[in-house]
CSV table of C-alpha atoms in Angstrom, one decimal:
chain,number,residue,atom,x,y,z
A,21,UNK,CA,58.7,159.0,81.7
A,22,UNK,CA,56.1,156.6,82.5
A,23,UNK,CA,54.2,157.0,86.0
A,24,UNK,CA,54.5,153.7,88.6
A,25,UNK,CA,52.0,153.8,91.3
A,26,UNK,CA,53.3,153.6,95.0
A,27,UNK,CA,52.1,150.3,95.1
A,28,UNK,CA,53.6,149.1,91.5
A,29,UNK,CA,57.1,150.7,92.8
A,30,UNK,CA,56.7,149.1,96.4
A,31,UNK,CA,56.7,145.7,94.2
A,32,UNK,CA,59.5,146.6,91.9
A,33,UNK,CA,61.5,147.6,94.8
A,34,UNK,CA,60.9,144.4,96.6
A,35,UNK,CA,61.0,142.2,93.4
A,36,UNK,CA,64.8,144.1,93.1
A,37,UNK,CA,65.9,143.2,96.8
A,38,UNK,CA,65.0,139.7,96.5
A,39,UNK,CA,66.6,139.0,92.9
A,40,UNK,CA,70.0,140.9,94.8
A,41,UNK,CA,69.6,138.8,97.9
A,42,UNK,CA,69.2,135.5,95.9
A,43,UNK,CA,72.1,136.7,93.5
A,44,UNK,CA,74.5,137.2,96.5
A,45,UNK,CA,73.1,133.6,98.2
A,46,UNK,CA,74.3,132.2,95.3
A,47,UNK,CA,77.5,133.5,94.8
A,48,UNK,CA,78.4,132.9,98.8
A,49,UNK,CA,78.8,137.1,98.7
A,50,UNK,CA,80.1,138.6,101.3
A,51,UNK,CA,81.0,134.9,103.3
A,52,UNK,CA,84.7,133.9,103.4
A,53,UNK,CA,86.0,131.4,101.4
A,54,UNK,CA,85.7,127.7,102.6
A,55,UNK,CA,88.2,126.0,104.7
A,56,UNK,CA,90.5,123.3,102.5
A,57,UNK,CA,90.0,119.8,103.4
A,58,UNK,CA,91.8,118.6,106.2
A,59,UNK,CA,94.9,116.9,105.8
A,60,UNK,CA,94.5,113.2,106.7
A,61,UNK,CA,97.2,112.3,109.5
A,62,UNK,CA,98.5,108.6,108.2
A,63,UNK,CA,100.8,107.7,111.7
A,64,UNK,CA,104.5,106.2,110.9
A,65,UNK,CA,104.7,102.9,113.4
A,66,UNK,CA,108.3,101.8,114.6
A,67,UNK,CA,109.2,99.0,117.0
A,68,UNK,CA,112.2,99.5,118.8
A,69,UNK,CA,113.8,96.2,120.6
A,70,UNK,CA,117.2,94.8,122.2
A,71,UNK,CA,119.3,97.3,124.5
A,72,UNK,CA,117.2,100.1,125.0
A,73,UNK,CA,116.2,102.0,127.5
A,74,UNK,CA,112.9,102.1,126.3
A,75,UNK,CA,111.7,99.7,124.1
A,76,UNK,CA,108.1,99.6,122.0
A,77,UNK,CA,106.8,100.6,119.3
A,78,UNK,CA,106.5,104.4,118.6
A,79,UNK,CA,104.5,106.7,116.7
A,80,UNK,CA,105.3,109.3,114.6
A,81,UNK,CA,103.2,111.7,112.7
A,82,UNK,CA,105.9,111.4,109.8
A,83,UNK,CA,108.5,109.1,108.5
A,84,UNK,CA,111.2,109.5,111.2
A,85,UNK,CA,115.2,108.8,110.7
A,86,UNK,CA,117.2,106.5,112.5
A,87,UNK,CA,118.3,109.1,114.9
A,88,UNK,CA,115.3,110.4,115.8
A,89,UNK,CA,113.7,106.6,116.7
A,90,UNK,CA,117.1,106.0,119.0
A,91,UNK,CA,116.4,109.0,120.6
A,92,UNK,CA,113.3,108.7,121.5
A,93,UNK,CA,113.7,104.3,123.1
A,94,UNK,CA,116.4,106.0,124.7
A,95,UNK,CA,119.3,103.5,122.8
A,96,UNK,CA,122.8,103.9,121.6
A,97,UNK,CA,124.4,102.4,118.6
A,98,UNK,CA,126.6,102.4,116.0
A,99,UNK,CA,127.2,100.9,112.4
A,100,UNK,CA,124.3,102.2,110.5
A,101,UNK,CA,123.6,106.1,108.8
A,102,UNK,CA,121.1,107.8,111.2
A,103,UNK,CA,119.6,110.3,109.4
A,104,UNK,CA,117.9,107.1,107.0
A,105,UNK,CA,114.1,107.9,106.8
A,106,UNK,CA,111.8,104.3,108.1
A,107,UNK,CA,109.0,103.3,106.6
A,108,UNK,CA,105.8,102.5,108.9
A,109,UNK,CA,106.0,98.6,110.0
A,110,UNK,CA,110.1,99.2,110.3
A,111,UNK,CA,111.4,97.1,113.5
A,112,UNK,CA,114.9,98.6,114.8
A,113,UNK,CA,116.8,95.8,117.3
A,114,UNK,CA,119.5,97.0,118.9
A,115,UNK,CA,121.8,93.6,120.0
A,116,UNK,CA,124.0,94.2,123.4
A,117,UNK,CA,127.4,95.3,121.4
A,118,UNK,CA,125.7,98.3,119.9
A,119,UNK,CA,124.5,97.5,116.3
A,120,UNK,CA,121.6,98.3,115.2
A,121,UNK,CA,119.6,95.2,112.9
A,122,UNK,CA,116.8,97.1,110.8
A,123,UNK,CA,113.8,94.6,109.7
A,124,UNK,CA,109.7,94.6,109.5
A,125,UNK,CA,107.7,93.8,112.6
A,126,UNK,CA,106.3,90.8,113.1
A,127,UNK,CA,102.6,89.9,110.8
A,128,UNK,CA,100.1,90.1,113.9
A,129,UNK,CA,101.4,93.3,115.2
A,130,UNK,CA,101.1,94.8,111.7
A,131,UNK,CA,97.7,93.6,111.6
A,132,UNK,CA,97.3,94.8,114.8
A,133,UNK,CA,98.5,98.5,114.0
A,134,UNK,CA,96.2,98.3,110.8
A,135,UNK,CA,99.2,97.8,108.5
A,136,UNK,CA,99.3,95.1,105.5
A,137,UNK,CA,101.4,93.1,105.1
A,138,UNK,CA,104.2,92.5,102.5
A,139,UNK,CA,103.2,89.3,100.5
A,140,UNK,CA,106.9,89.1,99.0
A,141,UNK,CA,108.7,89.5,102.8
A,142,UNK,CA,105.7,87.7,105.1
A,143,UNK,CA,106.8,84.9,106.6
A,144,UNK,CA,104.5,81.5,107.0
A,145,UNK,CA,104.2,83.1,110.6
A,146,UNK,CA,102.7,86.1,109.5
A,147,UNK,CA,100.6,84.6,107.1
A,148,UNK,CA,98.9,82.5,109.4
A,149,UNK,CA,97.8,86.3,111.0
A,150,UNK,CA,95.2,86.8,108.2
A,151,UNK,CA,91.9,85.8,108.2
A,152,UNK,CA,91.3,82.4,106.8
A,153,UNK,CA,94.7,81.7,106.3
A,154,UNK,CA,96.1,78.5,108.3
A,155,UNK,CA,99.8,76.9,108.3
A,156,UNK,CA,98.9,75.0,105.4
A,157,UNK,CA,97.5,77.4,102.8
A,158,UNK,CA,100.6,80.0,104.6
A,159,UNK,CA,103.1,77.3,103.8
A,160,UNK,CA,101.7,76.9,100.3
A,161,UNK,CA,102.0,80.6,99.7
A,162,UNK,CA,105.6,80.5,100.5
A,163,UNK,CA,106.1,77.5,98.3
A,164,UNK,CA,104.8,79.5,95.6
A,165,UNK,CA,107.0,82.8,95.8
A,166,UNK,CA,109.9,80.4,96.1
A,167,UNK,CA,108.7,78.5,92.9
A,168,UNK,CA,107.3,81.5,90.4
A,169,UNK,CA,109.3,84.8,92.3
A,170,UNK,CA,108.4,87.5,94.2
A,171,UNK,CA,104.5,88.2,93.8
A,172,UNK,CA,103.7,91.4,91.0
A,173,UNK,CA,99.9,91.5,91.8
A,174,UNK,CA,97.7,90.3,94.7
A,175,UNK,CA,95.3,88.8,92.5
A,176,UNK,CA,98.7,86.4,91.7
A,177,UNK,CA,97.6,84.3,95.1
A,178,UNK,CA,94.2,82.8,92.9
A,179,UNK,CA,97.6,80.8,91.8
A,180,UNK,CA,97.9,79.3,95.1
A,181,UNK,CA,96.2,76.1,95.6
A,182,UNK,CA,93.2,76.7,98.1
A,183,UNK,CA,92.8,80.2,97.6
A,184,UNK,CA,90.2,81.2,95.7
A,185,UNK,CA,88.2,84.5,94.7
A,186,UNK,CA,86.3,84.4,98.0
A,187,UNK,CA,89.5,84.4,99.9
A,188,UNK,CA,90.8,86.5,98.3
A,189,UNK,CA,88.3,89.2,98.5
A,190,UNK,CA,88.1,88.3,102.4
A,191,UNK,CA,92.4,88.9,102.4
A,192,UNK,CA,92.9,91.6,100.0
A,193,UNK,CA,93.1,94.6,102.4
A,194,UNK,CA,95.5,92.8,104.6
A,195,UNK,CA,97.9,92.1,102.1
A,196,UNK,CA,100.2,94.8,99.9
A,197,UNK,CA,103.3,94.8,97.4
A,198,UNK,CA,105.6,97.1,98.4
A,199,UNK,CA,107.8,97.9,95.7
A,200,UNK,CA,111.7,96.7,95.7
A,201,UNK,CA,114.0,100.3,96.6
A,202,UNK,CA,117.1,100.0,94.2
């Protein structure tokens, strides 16, 4: 067996600890594991109008059902299946005889919430609510969906006479396509 001086087995011994110390660094040894991401929160928006008690719009952290919107504006009605889930941008109007009328809030108040909106249900109304947009190029929009059908891509407005790529670019995250439920 060969002989190591105290000195030579003072630096093997350190050399040891700090290849085990950098080993366990490395490998996160001995810390617990990390947290997952956190679940981004997207919040449901729901207007509720007509005889209420409580009109508004609400928030939900979730898609909510009919029942659970009524509940909450405080209204009673009749004629429609309450446990139907609502999309975010849903309007519920309640008229004075009790039924309810299910639609999509109006364009500035979508913008408002942050919410885009639908190029194949906007109005010329809610049009006019994004930037750059006037009654004009709004009305033109609708002349085209009425013309050609419902839009299939957003990029389908460079169609549309006065919008261009630069308006386009300065619409594009207002605007969406929600697909047709069947």
């Amino acid at each position: 067996m060969p002989y190591f001086s105290r000195s030579q087995l003072g630096v093997m011994l350190l050399l040891g600890a700090a290849i085990l110390l950098i080993w366990a660094w490395r490998g996160n040894f001995g810390l617990p594991p990390a947290a997952p991401p956190a679940r981004t929160l997207t919040p449901v928006f729901v207007e509720v109008a007509g005889k209420v008690t409580q009109p508004g719009v609400y928030t939900f952290p979730e898609a909510p059902t009919l029942a659970a919107v009524l509940s909450q504006a405080g209204a009673t009605a009749s004629g429609k299946p309450k446990g139907e889930k609502l999309s975010s941008g849903s309007k519920i109007e309640i008229t004075p005889d009790g039924q309810v009328h299910l639609g999509r809030m109006d364009g500035p108040q979508l913008l408002t919430l942050g919410l885009a909106l639908d190029l194949n249900q906007a109005t010329a109304g809610d049009l006019e609510a994004l930037p750059g947009i006037g009654s004009v190029i709004a009305q033109r929009i609708i002349a085209y969906r009425q013309a050609h059908g419902p839009f299939k891509k957003i990029d389908d407005l460079l169609q549309v006479s006065g919008i261009g790529p630069k308006k386009l670019t300065q619409i594009k995250p207002y605007v969406s396509i929600e697909a047709k439920n069947n």
